[in-house]
GROMACS .gro file of C-alpha atoms in nm:
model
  153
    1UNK     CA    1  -2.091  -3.354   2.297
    2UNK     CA    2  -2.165  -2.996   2.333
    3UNK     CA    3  -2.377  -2.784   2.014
    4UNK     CA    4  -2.039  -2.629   1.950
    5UNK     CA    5  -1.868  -2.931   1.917
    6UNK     CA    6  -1.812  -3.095   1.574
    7UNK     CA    7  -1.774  -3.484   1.506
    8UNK     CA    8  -1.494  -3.663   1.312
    9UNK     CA    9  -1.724  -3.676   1.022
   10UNK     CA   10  -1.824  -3.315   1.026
   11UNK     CA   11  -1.501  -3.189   1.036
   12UNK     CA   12  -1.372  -3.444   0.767
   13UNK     CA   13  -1.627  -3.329   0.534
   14UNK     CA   14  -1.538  -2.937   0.630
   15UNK     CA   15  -1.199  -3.040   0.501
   16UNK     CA   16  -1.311  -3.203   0.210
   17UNK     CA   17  -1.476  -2.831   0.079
   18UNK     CA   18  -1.232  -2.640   0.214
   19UNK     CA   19  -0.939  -2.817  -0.003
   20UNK     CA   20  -1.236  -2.823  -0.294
   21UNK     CA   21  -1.245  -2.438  -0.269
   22UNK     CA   22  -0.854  -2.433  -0.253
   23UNK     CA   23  -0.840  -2.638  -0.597
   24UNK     CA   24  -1.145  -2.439  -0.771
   25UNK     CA   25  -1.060  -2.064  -0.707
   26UNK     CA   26  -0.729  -2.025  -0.523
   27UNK     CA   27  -0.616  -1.702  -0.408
   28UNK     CA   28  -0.413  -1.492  -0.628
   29UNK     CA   29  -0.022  -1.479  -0.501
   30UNK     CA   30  -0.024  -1.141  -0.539
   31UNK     CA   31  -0.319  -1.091  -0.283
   32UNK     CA   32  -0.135  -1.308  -0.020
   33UNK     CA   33   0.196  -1.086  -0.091
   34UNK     CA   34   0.030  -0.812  -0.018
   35UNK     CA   35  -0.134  -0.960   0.314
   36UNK     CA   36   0.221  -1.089   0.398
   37UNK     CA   37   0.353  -0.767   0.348
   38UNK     CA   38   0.054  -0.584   0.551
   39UNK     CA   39   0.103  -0.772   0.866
   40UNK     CA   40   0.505  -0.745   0.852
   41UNK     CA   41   0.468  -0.356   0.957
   42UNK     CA   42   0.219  -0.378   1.208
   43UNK     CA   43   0.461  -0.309   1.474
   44UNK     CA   44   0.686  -0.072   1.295
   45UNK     CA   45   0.807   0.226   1.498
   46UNK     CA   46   0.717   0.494   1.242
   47UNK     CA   47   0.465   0.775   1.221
   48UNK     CA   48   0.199   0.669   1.018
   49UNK     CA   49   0.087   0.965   0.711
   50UNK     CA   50  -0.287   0.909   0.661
   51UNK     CA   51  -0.389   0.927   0.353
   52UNK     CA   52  -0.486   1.315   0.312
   53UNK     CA   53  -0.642   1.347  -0.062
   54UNK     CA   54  -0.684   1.123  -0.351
   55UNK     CA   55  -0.756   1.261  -0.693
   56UNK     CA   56  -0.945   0.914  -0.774
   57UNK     CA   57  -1.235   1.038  -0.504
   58UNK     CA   58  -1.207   1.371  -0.661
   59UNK     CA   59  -1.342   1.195  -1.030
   60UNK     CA   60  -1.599   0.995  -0.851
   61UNK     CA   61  -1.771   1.295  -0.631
   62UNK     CA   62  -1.799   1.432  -0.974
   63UNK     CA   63  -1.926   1.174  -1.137
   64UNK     CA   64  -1.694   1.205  -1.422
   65UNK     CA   65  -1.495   0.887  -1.565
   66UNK     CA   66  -1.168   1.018  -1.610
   67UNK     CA   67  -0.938   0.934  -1.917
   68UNK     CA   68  -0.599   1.098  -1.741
   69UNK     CA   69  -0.328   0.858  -1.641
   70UNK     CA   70  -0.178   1.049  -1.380
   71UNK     CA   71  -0.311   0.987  -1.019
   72UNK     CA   72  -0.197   1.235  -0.811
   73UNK     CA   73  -0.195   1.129  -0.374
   74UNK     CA   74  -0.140   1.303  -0.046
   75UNK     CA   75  -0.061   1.190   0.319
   76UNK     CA   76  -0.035   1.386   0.616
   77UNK     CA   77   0.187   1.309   0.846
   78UNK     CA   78   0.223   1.583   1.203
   79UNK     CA   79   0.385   1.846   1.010
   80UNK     CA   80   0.487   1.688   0.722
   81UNK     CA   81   0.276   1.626   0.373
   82UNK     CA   82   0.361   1.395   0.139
   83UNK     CA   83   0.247   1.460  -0.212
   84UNK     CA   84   0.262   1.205  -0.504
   85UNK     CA   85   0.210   1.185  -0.857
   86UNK     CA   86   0.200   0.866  -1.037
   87UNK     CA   87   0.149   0.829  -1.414
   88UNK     CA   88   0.039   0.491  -1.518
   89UNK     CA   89   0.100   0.525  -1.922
   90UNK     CA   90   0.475   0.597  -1.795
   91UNK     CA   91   0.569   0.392  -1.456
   92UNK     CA   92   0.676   0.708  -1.356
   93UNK     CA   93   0.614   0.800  -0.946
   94UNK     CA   94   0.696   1.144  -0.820
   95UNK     CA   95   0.701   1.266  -0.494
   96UNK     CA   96   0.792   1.603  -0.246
   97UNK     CA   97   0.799   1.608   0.083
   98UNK     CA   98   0.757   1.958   0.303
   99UNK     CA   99   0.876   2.112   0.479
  100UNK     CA  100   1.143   2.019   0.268
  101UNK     CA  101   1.420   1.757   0.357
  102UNK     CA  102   1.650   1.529   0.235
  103UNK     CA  103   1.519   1.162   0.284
  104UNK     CA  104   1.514   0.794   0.157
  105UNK     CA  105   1.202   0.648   0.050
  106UNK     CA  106   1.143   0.248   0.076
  107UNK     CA  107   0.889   0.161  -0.252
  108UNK     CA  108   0.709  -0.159  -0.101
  109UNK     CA  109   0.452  -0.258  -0.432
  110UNK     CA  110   0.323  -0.619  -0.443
  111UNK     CA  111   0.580  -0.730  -0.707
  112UNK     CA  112   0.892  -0.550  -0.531
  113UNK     CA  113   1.083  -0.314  -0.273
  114UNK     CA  114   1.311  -0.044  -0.397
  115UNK     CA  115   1.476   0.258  -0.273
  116UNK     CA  116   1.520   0.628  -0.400
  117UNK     CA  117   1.682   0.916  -0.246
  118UNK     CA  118   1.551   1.214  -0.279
  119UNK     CA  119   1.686   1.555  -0.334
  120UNK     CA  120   1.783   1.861  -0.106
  121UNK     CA  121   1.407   2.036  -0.191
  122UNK     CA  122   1.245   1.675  -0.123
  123UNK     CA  123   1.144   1.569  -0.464
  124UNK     CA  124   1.241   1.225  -0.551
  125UNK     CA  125   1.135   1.006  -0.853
  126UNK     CA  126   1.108   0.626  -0.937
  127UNK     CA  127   1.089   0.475  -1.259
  128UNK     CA  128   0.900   0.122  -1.377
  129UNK     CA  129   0.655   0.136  -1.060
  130UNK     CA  130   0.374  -0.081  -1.172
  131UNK     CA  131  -0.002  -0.044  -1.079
  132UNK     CA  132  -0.094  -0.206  -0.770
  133UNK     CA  133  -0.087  -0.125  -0.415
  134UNK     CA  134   0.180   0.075  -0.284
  135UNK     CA  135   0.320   0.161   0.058
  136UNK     CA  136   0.605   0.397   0.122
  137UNK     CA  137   0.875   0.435   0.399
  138UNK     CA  138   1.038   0.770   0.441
  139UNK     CA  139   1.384   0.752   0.665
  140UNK     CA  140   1.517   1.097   0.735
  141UNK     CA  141   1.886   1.144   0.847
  142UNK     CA  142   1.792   1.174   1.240
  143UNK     CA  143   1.627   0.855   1.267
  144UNK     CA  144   1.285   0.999   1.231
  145UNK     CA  145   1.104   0.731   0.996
  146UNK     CA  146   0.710   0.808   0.846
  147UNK     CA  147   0.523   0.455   0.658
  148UNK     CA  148   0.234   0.593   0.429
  149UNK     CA  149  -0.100   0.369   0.429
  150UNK     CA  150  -0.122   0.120   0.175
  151UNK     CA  151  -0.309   0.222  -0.165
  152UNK     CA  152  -0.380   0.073  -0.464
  153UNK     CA  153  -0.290   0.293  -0.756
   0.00000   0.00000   0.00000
């Protein structure tokens, strides 16, 4: 038997703490949702917006705790930036989109997946969005699709 080799009893007692570690602290579902969800669009033929500013950073390069509930998000995409504002007291998520276009956006949170349309200027809205991470999908009407990073607001 090589060093890298383990023995039936070795590997019995490697599954005896692994299904100990399983029973004593599982992982949250919502954790592997989100992994689940994660590794479904690693293929997806979309340009991916980076994330451009966050107003979170902005509060911690400050060193300020802030007491506001409304986060406010951009991604650049090529030409196009995304801007969000979400207000956590409220549920309510706001978003534009320039240069301006008509689009749908795809919500993907951990607890669901919902669509919005937005207007002729780009703004759209979305009510009820809970805290958590969030990933969007925005489908224009040539095909041209843009999938924002995952963050956790």
């Amino acid at each position: 038997m090589s060093e890298f080799e383990t023995s039936r009893e070795e590997r019995e007692v490697l599954a005896k703490l692994r299904d100990g570690l399983h029973q004593s602290d599982p992982a949250p579902s919502d954790i592997a949702e989100f992994a689940k969800a994660a590794f479904a669009w690693r293929g997806i033929d979309a340009d991916l917006a980076e994330l451009d500013f966050d107003s979170i950073e902005e509060d911690q390069l400050q060193g300020v705790r802030s007491t506001a509930t409304t986060r406010m998000v951009s991604f650049q995409a090529g030409q196009w930036m995304l801007d969000i504002e979400f207000d956590e007291g409220t549920g309510r998520l706001m978003g534009h989109i320039s240069p301006q276009s008509s689009y749908t956006v795809e919500l993907h949170t951990s607890g669901a997946l919902f669509s919005v349309e937005s207007d002729e200027l780009g703004r759209f809205e979305a009510d009820s969005v809970s805290p958590g991470p969030l990933s969007m999908v925005l489908r224009f009407g040539d095909g041209s699709v843009i999938k924002t990073q995952w963050v956790v607001l």
